[in-house]
Amino acid sequence: MNKNLRKAIIAGNWKMNKTRPEAKALLEEIKPLVANAEGKIEVIACVPFTNLETAVNTTAGSNVKVGAENVHFEKSGAFTGEISADMLTELGVEYVVIGHSERRQYFGETDETVNKRTKAALAAGLKPIVCVGELKWERECGITEEVVGKQIKLDLWDVTEEELKNVVIAYEPVWAIGTGLTATPEQAEEVCGFIRATLAKLYNQAAADAVTIQYGGSMNAKNAAELLAKPNIDGGLIGGASLKAADFNVIVQAAVEG
Ligand code: PGA
């Protein structure tokens, strides 16, 4: 298993945090810290819709890329409160988080809508970060692989091998998100390896080896290096720690060194 076959990606998921001036200030702080990652790893800030334009302008000319936190699957129309993929690409957004567990838990997101959003994002030229992960009781019942395998199969249904090159997977055990409970490096590696094996079955080994698989769930400045050292963990989707420039940078540097 060769990690050089794929790009390491550290992405901040800001969730529902930061006004525009706060977003600008945080990005101005992050930019010089992570400038040395250019050409080595990808650094992304996934920000609320209202901050996207500010983020695109603030990061222009830097190596920090911008992502949205969701996207609708229809091109346009009567979908009050939703944002289309074309609206995001027109702004200069490159990535989009899809199927985050908070969307699944609180906003009725299903594998079917995750799949539709993923297809729409890809069709518009966006790179989706597709989130999967088991609940605590699903892990306790010993069905983590069934749950995550099903999510991968359904969420990527009808995604071609060519399109897969632009897909990032984030393995985020739901019990580890925002709880301070991190999966151990061994637990995270086990599931990320399983995700890659599932992709190899659905596509082929070469296609699977090229997919960046991130871990997410209380990844922080202290535990990042250990997690990122694992062969199938190619990056992180960082919530809380991405809101502090210094902590986010420690994680970025761990990925640069890893
Ligand atoms: P956390 O969030 O790092 O705050 O646990 C991760 C995520 O939700 O992507």
PDB file of C-alpha atoms and ligand atoms in Angstrom, residues 13 15 100-102 131 172 176-180 216-219 237-241, ligand 1:
ATOM      1  CA  ASN A  13     -15.023  21.829   8.745  1.00  0.00           C
ATOM      2  CA  LYS A  15     -19.709  23.994  10.752  1.00  0.00           C
ATOM      3  CA  HIS A 100     -21.830  14.864   7.205  1.00  0.00           C
ATOM      4  CA  SER A 101     -23.317  12.973  10.145  1.00  0.00           C
ATOM      5  CA  GLU A 102     -24.850  16.203  11.451  1.00  0.00           C
ATOM      6  CA  CYS A 131     -18.706  11.471   4.928  1.00  0.00           C
ATOM      7  CA  GLU A 172     -16.068   9.896  10.722  1.00  0.00           C
ATOM      8  CA  ALA A 176     -16.147  10.559  17.931  1.00  0.00           C
ATOM      9  CA  ILE A 177     -17.463  13.797  16.452  1.00  0.00           C
ATOM     10  CA  GLY A 178     -17.236  16.749  18.789  1.00  0.00           C
ATOM     11  CA  THR A 179     -17.119  14.414  21.776  1.00  0.00           C
ATOM     12  CA  GLY A 180     -13.402  14.417  22.524  1.00  0.00           C
ATOM     13  CA  GLY A 216     -12.533  12.789  11.232  1.00  0.00           C
ATOM     14  CA  GLY A 217     -13.781  12.866  14.808  1.00  0.00           C
ATOM     15  CA  SER A 218     -11.975  14.823  17.510  1.00  0.00           C
ATOM     16  CA  MET A 219      -8.734  14.878  15.514  1.00  0.00           C
ATOM     17  CA  LEU A 237     -11.597  16.375   8.397  1.00  0.00           C
ATOM     18  CA  ILE A 238     -11.223  18.629  11.389  1.00  0.00           C
ATOM     19  CA  GLY A 239     -14.085  20.284  13.251  1.00  0.00           C
ATOM     20  CA  GLY A 240     -13.321  22.007  16.559  1.00  0.00           C
ATOM     21  CA  ALA A 241      -9.543  22.154  16.098  1.00  0.00           C
TER      22      ALA A 241
HETATM   23  P1  PGA B   1     -14.678  17.388  15.422  1.00  0.00           P
HETATM   24  O1  PGA B   1     -15.587  17.366  14.108  1.00  0.00           O
HETATM   25  O2  PGA B   1     -13.241  17.452  14.935  1.00  0.00           O
HETATM   26  O3  PGA B   1     -15.084  18.632  16.157  1.00  0.00           O
HETATM   27  O4  PGA B   1     -14.946  16.136  16.159  1.00  0.00           O
HETATM   28  C1  PGA B   1     -15.208  16.640  12.982  1.00  0.00           C
HETATM   29  C2  PGA B   1     -16.252  16.789  11.920  1.00  0.00           C
HETATM   30  O5  PGA B   1     -17.435  16.889  12.275  1.00  0.00           O
HETATM   31  O6  PGA B   1     -15.945  16.810  10.732  1.00  0.00           O
END
